[in-house]
PDB file of C-alpha atoms in Angstrom:
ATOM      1  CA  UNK A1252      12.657   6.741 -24.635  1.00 89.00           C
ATOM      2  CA  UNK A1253      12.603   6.980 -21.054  1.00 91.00           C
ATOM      3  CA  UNK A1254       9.286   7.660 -18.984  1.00 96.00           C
ATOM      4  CA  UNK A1255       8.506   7.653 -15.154  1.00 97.00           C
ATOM      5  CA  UNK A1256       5.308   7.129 -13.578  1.00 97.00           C
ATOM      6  CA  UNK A1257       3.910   7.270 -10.011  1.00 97.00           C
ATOM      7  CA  UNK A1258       3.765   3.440  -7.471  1.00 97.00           C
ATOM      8  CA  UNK A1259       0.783   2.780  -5.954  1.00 95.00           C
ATOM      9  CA  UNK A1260      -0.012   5.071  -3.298  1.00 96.00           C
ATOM     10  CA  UNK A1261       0.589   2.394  -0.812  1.00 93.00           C
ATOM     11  CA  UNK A1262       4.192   2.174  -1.923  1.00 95.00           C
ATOM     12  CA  UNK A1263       4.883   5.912  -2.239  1.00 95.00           C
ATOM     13  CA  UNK A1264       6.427   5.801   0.808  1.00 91.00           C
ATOM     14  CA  UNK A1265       9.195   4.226   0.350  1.00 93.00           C
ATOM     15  CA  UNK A1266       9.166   4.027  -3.760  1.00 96.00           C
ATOM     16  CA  UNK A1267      10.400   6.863  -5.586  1.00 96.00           C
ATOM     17  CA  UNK A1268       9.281   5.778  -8.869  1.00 98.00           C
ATOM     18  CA  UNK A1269       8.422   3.270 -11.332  1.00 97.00           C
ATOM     19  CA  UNK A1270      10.316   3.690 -14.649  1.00 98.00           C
ATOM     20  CA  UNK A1271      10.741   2.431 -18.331  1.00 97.00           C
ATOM     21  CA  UNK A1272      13.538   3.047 -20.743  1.00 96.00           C
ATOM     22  CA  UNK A1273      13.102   1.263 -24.582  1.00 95.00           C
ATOM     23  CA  UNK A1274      16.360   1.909 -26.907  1.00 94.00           C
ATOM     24  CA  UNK A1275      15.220   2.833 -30.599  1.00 92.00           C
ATOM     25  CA  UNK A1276      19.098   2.712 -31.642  1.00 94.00           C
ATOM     26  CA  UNK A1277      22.313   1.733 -30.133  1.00 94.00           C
ATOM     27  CA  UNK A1278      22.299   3.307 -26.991  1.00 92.00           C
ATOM     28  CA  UNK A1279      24.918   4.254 -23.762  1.00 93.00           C
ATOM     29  CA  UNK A1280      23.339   5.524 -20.983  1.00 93.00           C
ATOM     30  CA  UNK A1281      25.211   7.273 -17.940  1.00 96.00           C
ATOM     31  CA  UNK A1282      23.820   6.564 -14.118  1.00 97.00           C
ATOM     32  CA  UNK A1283      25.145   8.976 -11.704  1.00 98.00           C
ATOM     33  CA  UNK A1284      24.685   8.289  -7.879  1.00 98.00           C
ATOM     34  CA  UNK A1285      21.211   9.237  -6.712  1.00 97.00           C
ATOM     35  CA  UNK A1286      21.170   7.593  -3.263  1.00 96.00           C
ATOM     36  CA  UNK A1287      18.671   4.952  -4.586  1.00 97.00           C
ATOM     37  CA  UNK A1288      18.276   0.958  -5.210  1.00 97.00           C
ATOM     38  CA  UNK A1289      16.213  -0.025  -8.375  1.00 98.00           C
ATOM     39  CA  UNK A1290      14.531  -3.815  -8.988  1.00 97.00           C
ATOM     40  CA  UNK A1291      14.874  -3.780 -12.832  1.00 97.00           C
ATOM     41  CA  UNK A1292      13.132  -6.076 -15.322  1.00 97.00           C
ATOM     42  CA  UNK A1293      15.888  -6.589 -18.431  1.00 96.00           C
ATOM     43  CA  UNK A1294      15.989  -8.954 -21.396  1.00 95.00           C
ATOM     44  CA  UNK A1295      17.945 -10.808 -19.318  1.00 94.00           C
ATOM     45  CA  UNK A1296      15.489 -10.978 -16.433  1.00 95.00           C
ATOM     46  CA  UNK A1297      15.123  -9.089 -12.837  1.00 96.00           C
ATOM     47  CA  UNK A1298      18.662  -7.710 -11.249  1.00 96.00           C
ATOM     48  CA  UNK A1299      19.110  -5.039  -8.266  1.00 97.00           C
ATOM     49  CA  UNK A1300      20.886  -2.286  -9.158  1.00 98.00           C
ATOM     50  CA  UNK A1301      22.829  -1.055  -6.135  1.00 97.00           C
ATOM     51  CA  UNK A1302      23.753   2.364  -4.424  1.00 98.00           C
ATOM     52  CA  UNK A1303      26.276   3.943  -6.672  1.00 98.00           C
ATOM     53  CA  UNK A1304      29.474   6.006  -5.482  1.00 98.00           C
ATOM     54  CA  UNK A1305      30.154   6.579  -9.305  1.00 98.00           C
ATOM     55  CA  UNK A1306      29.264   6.646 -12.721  1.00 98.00           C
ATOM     56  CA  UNK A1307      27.768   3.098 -14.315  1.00 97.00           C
ATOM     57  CA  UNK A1308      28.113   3.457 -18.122  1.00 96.00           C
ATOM     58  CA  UNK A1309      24.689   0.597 -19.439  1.00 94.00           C
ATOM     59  CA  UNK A1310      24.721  -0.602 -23.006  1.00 93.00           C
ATOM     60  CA  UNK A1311      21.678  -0.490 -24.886  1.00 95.00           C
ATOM     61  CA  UNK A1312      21.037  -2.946 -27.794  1.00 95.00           C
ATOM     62  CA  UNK A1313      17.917  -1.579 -30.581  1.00 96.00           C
ATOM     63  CA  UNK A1314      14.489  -2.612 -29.023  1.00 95.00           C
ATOM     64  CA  UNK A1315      15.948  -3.640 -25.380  1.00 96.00           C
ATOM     65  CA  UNK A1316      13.493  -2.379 -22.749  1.00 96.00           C
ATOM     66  CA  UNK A1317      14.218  -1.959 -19.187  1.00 97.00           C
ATOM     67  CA  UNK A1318      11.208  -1.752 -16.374  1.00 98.00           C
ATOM     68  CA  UNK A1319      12.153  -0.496 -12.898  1.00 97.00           C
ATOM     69  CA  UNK A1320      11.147   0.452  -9.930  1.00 98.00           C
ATOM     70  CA  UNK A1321      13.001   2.838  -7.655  1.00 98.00           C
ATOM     71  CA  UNK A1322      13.173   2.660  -3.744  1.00 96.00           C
ATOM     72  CA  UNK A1323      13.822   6.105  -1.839  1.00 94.00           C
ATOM     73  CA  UNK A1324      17.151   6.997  -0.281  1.00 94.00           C
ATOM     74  CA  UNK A1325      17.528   5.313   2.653  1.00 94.00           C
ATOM     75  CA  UNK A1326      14.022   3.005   1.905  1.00 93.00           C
ATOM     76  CA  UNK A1327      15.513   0.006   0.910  1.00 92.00           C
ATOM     77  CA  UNK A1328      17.210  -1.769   3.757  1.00 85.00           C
ATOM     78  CA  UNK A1329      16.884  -5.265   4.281  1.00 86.00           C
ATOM     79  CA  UNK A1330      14.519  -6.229   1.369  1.00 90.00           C
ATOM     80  CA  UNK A1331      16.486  -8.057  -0.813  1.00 92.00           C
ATOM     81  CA  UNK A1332      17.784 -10.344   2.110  1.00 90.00           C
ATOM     82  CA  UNK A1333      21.215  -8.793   2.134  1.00 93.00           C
ATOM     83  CA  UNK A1334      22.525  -5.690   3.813  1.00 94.00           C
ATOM     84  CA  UNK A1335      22.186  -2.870   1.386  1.00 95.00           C
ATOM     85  CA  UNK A1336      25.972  -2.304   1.261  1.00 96.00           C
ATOM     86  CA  UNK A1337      26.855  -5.627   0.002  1.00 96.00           C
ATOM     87  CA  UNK A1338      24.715  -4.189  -3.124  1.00 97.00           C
ATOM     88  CA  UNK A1339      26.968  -1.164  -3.342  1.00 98.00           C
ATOM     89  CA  UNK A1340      28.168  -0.449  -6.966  1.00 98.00           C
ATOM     90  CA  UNK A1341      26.725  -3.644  -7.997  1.00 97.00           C
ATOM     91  CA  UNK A1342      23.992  -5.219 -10.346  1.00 97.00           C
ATOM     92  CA  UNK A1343      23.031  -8.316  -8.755  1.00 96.00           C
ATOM     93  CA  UNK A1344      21.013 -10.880 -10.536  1.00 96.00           C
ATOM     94  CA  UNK A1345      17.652 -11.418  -8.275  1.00 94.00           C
ATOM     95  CA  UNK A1346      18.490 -15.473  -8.195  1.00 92.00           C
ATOM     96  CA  UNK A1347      21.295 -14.710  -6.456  1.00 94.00           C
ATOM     97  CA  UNK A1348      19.620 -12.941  -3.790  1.00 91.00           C
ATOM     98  CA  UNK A1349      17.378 -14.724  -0.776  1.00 86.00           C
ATOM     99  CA  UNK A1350      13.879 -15.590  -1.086  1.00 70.00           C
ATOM    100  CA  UNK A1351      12.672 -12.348  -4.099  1.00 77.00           C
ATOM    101  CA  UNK A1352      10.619 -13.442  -7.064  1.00 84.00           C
ATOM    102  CA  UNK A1353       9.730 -11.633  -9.694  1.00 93.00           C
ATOM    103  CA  UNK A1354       7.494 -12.972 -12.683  1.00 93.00           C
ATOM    104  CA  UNK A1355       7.866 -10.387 -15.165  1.00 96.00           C
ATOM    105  CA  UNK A1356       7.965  -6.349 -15.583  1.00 95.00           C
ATOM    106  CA  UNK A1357       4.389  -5.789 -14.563  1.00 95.00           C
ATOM    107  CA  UNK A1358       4.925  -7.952 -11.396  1.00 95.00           C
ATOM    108  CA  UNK A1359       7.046  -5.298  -9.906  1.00 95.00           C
ATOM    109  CA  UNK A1360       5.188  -3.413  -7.250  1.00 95.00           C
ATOM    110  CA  UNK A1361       3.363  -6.917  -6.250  1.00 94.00           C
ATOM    111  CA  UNK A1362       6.409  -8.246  -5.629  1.00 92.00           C
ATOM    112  CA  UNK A1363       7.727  -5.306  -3.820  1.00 93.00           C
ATOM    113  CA  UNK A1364       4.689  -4.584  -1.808  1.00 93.00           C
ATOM    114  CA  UNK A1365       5.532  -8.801  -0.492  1.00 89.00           C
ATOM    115  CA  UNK A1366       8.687  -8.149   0.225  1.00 87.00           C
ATOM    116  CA  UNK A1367       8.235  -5.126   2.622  1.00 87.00           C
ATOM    117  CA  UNK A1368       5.472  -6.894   4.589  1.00 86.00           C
ATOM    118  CA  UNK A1369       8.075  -9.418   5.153  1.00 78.00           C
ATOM    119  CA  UNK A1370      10.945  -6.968   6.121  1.00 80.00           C
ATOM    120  CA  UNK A1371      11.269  -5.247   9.498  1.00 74.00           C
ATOM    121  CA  UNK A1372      10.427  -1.234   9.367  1.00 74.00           C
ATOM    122  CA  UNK A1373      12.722   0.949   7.697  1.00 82.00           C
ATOM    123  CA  UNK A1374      15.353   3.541   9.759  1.00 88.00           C
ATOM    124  CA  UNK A1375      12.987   6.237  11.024  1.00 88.00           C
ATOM    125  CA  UNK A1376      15.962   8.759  11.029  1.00 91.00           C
ATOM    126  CA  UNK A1377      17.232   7.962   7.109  1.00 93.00           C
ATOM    127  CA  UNK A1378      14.455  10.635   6.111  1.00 90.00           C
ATOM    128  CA  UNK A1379      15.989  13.263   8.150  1.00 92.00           C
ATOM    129  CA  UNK A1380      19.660  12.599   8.158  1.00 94.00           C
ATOM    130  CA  UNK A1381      19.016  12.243   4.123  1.00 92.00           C
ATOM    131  CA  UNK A1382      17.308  15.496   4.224  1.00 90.00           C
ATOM    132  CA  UNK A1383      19.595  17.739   6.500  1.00 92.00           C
ATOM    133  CA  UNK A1384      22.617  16.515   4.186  1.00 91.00           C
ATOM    134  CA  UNK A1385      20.940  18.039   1.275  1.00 87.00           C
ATOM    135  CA  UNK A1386      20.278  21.474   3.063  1.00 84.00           C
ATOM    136  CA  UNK A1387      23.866  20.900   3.525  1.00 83.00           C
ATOM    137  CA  UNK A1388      24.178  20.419   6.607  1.00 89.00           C
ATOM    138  CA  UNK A1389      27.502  19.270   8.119  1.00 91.00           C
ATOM    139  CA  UNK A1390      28.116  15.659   9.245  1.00 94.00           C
ATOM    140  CA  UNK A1391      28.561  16.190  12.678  1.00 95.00           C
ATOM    141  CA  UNK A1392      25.954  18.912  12.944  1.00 95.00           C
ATOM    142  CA  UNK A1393      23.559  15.935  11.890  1.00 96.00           C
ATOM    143  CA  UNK A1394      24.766  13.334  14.168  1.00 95.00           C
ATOM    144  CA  UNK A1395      24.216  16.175  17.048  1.00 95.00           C
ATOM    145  CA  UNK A1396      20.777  16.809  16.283  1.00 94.00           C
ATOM    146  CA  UNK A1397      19.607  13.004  16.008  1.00 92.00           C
ATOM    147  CA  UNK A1398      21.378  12.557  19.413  1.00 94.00           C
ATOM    148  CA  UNK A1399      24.194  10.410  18.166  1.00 93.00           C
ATOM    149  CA  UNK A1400      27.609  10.336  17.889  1.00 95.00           C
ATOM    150  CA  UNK A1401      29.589  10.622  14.319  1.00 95.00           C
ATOM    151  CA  UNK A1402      30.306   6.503  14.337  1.00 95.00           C
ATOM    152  CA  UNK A1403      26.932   5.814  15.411  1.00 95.00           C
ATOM    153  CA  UNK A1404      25.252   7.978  12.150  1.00 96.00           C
ATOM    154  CA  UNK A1405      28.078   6.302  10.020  1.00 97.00           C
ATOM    155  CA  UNK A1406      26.504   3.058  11.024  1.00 95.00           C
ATOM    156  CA  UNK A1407      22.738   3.911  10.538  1.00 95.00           C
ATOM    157  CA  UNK A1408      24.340   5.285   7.623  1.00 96.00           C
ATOM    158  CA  UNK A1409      25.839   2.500   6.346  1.00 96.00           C
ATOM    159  CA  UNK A1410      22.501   0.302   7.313  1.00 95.00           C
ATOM    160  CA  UNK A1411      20.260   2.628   5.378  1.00 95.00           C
ATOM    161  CA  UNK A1412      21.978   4.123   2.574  1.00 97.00           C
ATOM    162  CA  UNK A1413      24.762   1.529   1.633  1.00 97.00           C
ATOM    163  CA  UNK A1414      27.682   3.553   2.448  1.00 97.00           C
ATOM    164  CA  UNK A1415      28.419   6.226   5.229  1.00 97.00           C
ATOM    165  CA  UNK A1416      27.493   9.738   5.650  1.00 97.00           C
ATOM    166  CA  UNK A1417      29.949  11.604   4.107  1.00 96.00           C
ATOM    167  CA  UNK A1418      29.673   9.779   0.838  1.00 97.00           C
ATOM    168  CA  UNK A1419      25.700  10.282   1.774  1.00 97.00           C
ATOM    169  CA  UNK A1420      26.318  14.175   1.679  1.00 96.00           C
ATOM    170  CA  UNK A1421      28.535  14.246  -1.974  1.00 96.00           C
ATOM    171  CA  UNK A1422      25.489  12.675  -3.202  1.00 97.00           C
ATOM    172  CA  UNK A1423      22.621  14.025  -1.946  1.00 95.00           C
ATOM    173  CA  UNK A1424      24.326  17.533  -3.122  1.00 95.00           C
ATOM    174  CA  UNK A1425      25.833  16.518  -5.946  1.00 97.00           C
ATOM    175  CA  UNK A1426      21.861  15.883  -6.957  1.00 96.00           C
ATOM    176  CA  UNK A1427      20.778  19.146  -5.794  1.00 95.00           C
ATOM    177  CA  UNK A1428      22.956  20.556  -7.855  1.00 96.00           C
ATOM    178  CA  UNK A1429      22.184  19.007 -10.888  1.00 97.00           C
ATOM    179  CA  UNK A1430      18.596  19.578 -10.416  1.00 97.00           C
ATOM    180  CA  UNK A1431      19.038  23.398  -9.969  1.00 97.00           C
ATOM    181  CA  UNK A1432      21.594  23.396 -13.112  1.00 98.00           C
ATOM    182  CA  UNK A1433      18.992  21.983 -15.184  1.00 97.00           C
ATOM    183  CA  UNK A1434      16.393  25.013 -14.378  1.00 97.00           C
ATOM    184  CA  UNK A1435      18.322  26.560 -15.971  1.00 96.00           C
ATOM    185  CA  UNK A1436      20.979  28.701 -12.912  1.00 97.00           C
ATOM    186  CA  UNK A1437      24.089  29.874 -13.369  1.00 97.00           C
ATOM    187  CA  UNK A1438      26.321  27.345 -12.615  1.00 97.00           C
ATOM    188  CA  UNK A1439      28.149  29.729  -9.795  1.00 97.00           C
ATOM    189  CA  UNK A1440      24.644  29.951  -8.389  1.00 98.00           C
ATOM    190  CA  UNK A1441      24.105  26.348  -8.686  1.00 97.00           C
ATOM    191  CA  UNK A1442      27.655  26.002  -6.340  1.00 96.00           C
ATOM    192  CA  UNK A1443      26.623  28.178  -3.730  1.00 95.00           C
ATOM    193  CA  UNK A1444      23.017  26.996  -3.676  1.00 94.00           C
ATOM    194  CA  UNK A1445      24.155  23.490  -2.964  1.00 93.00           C
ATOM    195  CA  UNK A1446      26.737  24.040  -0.255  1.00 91.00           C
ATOM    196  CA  UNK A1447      29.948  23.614  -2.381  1.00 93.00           C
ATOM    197  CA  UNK A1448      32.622  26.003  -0.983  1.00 93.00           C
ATOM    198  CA  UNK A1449      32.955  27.367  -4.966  1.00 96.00           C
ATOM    199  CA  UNK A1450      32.271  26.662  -8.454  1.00 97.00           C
ATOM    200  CA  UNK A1451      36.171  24.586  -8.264  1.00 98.00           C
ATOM    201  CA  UNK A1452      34.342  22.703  -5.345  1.00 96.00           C
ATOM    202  CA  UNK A1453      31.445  21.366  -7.503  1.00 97.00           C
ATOM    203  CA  UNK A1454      33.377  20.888 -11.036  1.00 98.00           C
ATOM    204  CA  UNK A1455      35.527  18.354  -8.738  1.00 97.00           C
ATOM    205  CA  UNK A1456      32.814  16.456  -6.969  1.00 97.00           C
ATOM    206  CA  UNK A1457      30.582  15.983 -10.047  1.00 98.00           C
ATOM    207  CA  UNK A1458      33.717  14.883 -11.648  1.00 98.00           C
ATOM    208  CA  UNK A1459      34.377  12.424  -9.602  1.00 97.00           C
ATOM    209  CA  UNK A1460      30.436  11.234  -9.329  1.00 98.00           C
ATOM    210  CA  UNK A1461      29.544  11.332 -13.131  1.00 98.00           C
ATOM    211  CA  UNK A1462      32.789  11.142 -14.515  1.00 98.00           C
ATOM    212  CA  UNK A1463      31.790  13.726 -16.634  1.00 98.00           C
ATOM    213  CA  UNK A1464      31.596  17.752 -16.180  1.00 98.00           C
ATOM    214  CA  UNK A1465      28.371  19.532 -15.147  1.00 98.00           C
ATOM    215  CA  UNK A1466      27.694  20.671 -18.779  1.00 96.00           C
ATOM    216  CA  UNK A1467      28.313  17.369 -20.047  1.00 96.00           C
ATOM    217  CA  UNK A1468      25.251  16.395 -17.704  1.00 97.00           C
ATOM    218  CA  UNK A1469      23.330  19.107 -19.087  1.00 96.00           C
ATOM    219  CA  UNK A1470      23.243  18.024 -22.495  1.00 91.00           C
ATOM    220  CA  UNK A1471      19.994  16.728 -24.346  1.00 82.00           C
ATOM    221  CA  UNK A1472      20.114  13.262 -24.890  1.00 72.00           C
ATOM    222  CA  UNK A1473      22.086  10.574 -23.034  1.00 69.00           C
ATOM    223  CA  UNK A1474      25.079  11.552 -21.334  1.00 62.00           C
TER     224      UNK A1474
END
């Protein structure tokens, strides 16, 4: 069972969502890259789960529960103390990061709304550089717009996001693409729709994201 809820509206902002996944049997679930940072409550206690560039496969034991909450592209920054790409492909236990506690899975968005009070203001152009990628939009077409040069965006990149533009942009479409495959388009459609040069294009990248193919992805259930 997995079900997502709205944060507080004073959160919304820069939290996606708050989520909860309980395992009724022995369970494997597949995480493909979305771009975010989640603060999870496990049986073993709180852990940040970082920025993925690939697929993380999570065991699930019979009656383990998992609370989370889920920051926005580009939202997290510096609230866990460390830069956000030292939490790339990991899952950090929150004890080993600076100065976060957590007292339990409904202490979440307290604990979260603390920590962003105490962290300076967010990248005003991760929004926008998140959201041209995904119209598909090309790297240095981006970097021109914001007034900045390509190393300068891979470094705001880098700050906001965990890992540089280009990465950013296999992401971001790589999403887009699975959201528009679930509705239920052709999966041709679903290429072109999403910027991929072809059909070849996407069956690669979401290869190399998921580790699985598209219609893998599409399947009910866990993939």
């Amino acid at each position: 069972m997995y079900v997502e809820s709205a944060p507080d509206p004073a959160l919304a902002g820069q939290v996606a969502c708050l989520w909860v996944q309980e395992a009724r049997s022995p369970l494997v679930q597949r995480v493909v890259p979305d771009g975010c940072v989640d603060l999870i409550w496990g049986p073993d206690g709180p852990h940040v789960a970082g920025p993925d560039t690939g697929p993380f496969l999570a065991e699930l034991r019979p009656g383990e529960r998992f609370t989370g909450l889920r920051f926005r592209p580009g939202a997290v920054g510096g609230v866990f103390g460390v830069p956000v790409e030292w939490l790339r492909d990991q899952r950090v236990p929150l004890a080993d990061l600076p100065g976060v506690e957590v007292r339990g899975p409904d202490d979440l968005q307290r604990a979260t709304a603390e920590l962003l009070r105490g962290t300076p203001e967010q990248d005003a152009a991760a929004g926008p550089i998140a959201a041209a990628l995904r119209r598909g939009a090309a790297v240095g077409s981006v970097a021109w717009d914001l007034g900045l040069s390509e190393r300068q965006l891979n470094r705001r990149c880098v700050r906001a996001f965990g890992y540089g533009p280009k990465v950013l942009q296999r992401v971001v479409r790589f999403q887009r693409a699975l959201t528009l495959a679930r509705s239920g388009l052709r999966l041709a459609d679903v290429a072109a729709a999403s910027g991929y040069a072809d059909q070849a294009h996407m069956a690669k990248d979401v290869r190399r994201l998921a580790g699985v193919p598209m219609a893998r992805l599409l399947e009910p259930g866990p993939a």
